[in-house]
Coordinates of C-alpha atoms in Angstrom, one line a residue:
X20 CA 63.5 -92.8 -89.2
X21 CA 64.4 -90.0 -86.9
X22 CA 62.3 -87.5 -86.3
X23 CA 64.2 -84.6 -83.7
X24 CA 62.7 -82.8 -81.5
X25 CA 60.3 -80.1 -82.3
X26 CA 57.2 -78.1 -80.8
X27 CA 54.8 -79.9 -82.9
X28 CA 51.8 -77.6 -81.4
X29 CA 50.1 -80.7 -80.0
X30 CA 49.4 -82.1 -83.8
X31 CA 50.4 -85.8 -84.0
X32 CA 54.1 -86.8 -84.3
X33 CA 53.1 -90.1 -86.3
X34 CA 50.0 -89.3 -88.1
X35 CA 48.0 -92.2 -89.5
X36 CA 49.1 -93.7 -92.8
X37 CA 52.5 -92.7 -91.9
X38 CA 54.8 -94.3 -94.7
X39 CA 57.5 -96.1 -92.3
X40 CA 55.3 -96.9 -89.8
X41 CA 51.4 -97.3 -91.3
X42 CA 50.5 -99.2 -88.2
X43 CA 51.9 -96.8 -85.5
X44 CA 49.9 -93.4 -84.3
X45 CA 51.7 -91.1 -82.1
X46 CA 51.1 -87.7 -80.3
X47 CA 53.0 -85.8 -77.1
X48 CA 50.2 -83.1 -76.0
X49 CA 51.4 -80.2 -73.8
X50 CA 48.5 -78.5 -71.6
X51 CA 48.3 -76.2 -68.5
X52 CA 46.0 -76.0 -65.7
X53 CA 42.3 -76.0 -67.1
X54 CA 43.3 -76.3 -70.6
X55 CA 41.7 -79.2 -72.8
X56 CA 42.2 -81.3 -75.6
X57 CA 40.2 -83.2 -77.8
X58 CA 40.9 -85.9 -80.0
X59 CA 39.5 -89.1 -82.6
X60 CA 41.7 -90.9 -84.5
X61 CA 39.4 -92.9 -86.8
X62 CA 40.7 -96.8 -87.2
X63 CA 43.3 -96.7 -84.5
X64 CA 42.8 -97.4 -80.9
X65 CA 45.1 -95.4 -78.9
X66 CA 46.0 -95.1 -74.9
X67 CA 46.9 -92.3 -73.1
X68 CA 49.9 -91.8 -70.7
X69 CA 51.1 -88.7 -69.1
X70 CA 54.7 -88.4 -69.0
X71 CA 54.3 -85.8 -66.6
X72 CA 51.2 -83.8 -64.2
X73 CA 47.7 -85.0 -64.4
X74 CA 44.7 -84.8 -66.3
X75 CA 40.8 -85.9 -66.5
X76 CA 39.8 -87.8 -69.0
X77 CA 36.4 -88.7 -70.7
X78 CA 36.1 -91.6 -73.3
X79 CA 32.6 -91.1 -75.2
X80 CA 30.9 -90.1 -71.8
X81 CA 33.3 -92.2 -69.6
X82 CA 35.3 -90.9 -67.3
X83 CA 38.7 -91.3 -65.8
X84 CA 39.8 -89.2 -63.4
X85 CA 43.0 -88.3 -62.0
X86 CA 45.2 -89.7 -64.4
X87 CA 48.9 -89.3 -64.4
X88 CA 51.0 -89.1 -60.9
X89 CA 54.6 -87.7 -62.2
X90 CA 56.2 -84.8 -61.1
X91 CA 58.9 -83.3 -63.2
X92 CA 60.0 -86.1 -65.9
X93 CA 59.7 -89.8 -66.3
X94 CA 61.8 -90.8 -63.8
X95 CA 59.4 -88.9 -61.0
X96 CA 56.6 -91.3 -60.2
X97 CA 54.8 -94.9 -62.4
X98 CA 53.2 -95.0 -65.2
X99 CA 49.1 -94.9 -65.4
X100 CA 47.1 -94.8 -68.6
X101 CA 43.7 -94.7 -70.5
X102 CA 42.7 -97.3 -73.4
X103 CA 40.5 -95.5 -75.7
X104 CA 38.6 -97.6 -78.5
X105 CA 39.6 -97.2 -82.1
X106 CA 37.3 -93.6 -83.3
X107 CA 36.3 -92.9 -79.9
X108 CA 35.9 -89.1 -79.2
X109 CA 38.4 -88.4 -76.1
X110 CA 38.2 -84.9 -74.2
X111 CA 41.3 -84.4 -71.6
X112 CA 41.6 -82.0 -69.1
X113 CA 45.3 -80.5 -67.1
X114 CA 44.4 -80.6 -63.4
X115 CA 47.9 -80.0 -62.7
X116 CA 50.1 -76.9 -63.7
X117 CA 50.9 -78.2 -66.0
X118 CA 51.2 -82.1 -68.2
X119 CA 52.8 -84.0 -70.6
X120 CA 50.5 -86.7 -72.3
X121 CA 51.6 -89.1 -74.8
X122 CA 48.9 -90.6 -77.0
X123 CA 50.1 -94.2 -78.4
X124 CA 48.2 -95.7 -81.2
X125 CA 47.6 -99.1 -83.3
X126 CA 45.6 -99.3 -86.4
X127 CA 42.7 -101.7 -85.5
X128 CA 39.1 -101.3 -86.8
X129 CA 36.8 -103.4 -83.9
X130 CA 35.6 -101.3 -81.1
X131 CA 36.0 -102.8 -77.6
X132 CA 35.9 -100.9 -74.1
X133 CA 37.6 -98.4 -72.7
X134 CA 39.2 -98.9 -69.3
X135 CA 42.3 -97.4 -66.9
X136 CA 45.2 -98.7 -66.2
X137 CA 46.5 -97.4 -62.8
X138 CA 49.0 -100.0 -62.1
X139 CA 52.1 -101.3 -64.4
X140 CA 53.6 -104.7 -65.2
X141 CA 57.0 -104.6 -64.7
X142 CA 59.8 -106.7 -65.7
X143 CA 63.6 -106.8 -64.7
X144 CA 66.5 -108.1 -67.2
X145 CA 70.0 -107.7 -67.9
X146 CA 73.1 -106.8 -65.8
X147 CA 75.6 -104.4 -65.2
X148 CA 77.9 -107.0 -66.4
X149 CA 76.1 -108.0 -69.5
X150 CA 75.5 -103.4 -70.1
X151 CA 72.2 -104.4 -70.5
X152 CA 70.4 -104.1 -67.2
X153 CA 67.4 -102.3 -67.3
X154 CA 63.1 -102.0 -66.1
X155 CA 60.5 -102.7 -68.3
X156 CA 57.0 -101.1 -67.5
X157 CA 54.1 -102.4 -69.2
X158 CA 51.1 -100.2 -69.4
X159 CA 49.0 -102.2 -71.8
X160 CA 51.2 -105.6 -71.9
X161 CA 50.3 -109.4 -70.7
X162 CA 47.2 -108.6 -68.5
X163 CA 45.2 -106.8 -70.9
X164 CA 45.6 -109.1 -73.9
X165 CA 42.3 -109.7 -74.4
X166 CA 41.0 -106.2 -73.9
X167 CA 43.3 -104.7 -76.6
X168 CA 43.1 -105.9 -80.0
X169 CA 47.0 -104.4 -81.7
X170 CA 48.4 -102.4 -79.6
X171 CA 51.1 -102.8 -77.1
X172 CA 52.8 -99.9 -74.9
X173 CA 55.4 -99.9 -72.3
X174 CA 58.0 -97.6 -71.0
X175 CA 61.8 -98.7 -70.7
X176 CA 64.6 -97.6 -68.1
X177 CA 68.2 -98.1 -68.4
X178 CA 69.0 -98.9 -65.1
X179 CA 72.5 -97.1 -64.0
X180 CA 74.4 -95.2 -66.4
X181 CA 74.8 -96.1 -69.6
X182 CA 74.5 -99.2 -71.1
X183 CA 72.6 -100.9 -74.2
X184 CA 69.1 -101.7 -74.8
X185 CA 67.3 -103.9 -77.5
X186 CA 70.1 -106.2 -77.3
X187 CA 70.6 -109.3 -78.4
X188 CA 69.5 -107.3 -81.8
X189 CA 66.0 -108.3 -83.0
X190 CA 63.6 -107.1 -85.7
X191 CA 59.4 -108.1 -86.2
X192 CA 59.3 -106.8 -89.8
X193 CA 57.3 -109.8 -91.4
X194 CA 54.8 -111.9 -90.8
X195 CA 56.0 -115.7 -90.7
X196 CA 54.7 -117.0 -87.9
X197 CA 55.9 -119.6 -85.8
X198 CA 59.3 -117.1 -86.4
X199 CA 58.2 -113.6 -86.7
X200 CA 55.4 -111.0 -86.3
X201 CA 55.0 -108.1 -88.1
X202 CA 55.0 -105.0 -85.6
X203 CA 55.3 -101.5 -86.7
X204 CA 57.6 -99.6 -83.5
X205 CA 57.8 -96.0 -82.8
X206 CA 60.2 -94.8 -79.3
X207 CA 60.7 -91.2 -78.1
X208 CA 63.7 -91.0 -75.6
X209 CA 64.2 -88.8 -72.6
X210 CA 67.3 -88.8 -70.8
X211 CA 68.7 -88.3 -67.3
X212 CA 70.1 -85.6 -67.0
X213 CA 68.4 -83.9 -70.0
X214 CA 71.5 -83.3 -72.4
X215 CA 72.6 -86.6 -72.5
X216 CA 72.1 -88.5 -75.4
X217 CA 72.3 -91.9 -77.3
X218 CA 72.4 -94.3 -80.1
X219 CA 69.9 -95.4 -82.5
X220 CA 71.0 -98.7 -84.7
X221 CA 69.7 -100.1 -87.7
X222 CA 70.7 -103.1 -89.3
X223 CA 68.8 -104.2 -92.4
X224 CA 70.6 -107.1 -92.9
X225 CA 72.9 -109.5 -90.2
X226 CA 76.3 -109.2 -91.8
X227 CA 75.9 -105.9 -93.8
X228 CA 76.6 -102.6 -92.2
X229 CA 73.7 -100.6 -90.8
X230 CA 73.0 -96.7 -90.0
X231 CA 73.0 -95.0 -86.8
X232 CA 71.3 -91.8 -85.5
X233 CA 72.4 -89.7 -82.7
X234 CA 69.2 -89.6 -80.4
X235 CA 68.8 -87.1 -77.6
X236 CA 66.2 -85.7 -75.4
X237 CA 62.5 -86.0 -77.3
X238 CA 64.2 -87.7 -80.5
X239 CA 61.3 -90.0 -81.9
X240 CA 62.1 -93.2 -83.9
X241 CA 60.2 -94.4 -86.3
X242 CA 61.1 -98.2 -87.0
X243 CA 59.9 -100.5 -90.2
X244 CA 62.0 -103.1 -90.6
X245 CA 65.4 -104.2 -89.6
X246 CA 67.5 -104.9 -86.3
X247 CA 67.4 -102.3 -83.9
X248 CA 69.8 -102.1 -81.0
X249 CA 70.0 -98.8 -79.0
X250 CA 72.5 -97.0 -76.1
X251 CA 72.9 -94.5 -73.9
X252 CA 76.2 -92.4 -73.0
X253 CA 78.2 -93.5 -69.6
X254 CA 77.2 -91.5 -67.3
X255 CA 73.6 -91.2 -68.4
X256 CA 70.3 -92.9 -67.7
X257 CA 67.9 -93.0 -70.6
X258 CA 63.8 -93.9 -70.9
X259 CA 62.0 -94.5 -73.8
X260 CA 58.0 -94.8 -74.4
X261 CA 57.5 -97.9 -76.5
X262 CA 54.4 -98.3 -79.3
X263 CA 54.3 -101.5 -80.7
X264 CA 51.3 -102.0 -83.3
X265 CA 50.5 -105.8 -85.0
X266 CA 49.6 -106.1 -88.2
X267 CA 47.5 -109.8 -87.7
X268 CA 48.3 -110.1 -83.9
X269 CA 49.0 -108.8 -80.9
X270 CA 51.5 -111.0 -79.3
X271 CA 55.1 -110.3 -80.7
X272 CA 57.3 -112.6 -81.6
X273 CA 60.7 -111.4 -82.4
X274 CA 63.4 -112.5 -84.6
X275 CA 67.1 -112.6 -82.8
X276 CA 69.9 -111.7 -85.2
X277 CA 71.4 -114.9 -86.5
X278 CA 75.1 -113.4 -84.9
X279 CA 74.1 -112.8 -81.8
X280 CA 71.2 -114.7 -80.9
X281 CA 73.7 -117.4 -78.9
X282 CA 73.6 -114.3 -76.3
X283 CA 69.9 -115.0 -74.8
X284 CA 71.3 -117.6 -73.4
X285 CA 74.2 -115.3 -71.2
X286 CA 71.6 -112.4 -70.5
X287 CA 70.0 -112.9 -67.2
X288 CA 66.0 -112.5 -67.1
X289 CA 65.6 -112.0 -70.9
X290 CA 63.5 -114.7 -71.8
X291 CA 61.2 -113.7 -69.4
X292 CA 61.2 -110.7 -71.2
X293 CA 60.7 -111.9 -73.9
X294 CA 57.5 -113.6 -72.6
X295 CA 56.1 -110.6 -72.1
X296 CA 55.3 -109.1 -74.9
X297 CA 51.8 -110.7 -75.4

């Protein structure tokens, strides 16, 4: 479920038919100034987003330019990405020092269009009362449901220090529609500063203790099924990239644990956020 940091030498994180998350793709490339990077991940459509710098990309002859605006981390400029159909053959190009790039994936066989995304959704919930305030980007959310076939990717703040996100706990584990989607999740985490660190919960069951994992700078999680709360340390802010991949659809529709669920109703904003997930 946790996967720790690692140089993984620009080879995917979450490689298709991954066994707890079969629906998920996931890749962080690292690139300098003039270097490139090709990729085709055949049956998954996938989107670029640099985390940090800049880099040209081309979609089976079509090209994007410029993409990425971020200095330093996550935290230094908004989000911008690249939808690339599922199989398409992708060619990306540093035109800064140096870049970041995450590469988010969905399994989906149709082929539809590739297009940029140079301005986020964003969505504000929580409060500092509730510990649960915190920003919402969505880089392929609401607008481009019907340019996207699975996927969905966003990026989440904390904002302040500390605090919980993914709270009231939820789960999408099993398709049972009107109640419940099924939608694979993978997150990798920065934090602010960079040795902070967090908490990773996961309850199978409502009533039955969970696990935990301790989750700090570049920790991936891979998530199948269960409720799945996370926190960051006082004092800290913490991100995470979010891929959400359907298995019928690509609207999620999560299931509040039965204990908690009484607390949408206390959390400013959150059924707003809730609404956005389409």
């Amino acid at each position: 479920m946790h996967i720790a940091p690692y140089d993984n030498r620009n080879r995917p994180i979450v490689d298709i038919d991954n066994p707890t998350v079969p629906l998920n793709y996931f890749n962080i490339v690292k690139l300098s100034r003039g270097q490139a990077f090709d990729y085709q991940v055949p049956g998954f459509e996938t989107c670029i987003v640099p985390a940090t710098g800049t880099v040209d990309v081309d979609v089976e002859g079509v090209p994007f330019a410029n993409l990425g605006n971020r200095g330093t981390d996550v935290w230094d400029g908004e989000p911008e990405g690249v939808y690339v159909p599922s199989g398409a053959k992708v060619t990306m190009v540093c035109v800064s020092d140096t870049a970041e790039v995450f590469v988010a994936g969905a399994k989906y066989d149709k082929v539809l269009d590739p297009f940029d995304v140079r301005e986020h959704d964003l969505v504000q919930y929580g409060s500092d009362d509730t510990k649960t305030h915190r920003k919402i980007k969505h880089i392929l959310g609401q607008k481009q449901h019907d340019k996207v076939g699975r996927l969905l990717v966003s990026e989440l703040f904390t904002v302040g220090a500390g605090g919980w996100s993914g709270f009231p706990s939820h789960k999408h584990d099993t398709d049972r529609l009107p109640l419940e989607t099924r939608h694979d999740e993978t997150y990798n985490f920065r934090f602010k500063p960079n040795h902070g660190s967090g908490l990773q919960m996961l309850q199978r069951e409502d009533g039955k203790p969970g696990d935990a994992y301790h989750i700090v700078d570049g920790s991936t999680i891979c998530l199948d099924n269960g409720y799945h709360p996370c926190c960051v340390l006082p004092g800290y802010e913490m991100y995470y990239f979010t891929i959400l991949g359907g298995l019928s659809q690509r609207p999620l529709v999560q299931f509040f644990q039965p204990s908690h669920a009484d607390q949408i109703e206390t959390i400013p904003g959150i059924k707003d956020m809730i609404a956005k997930f389409k």
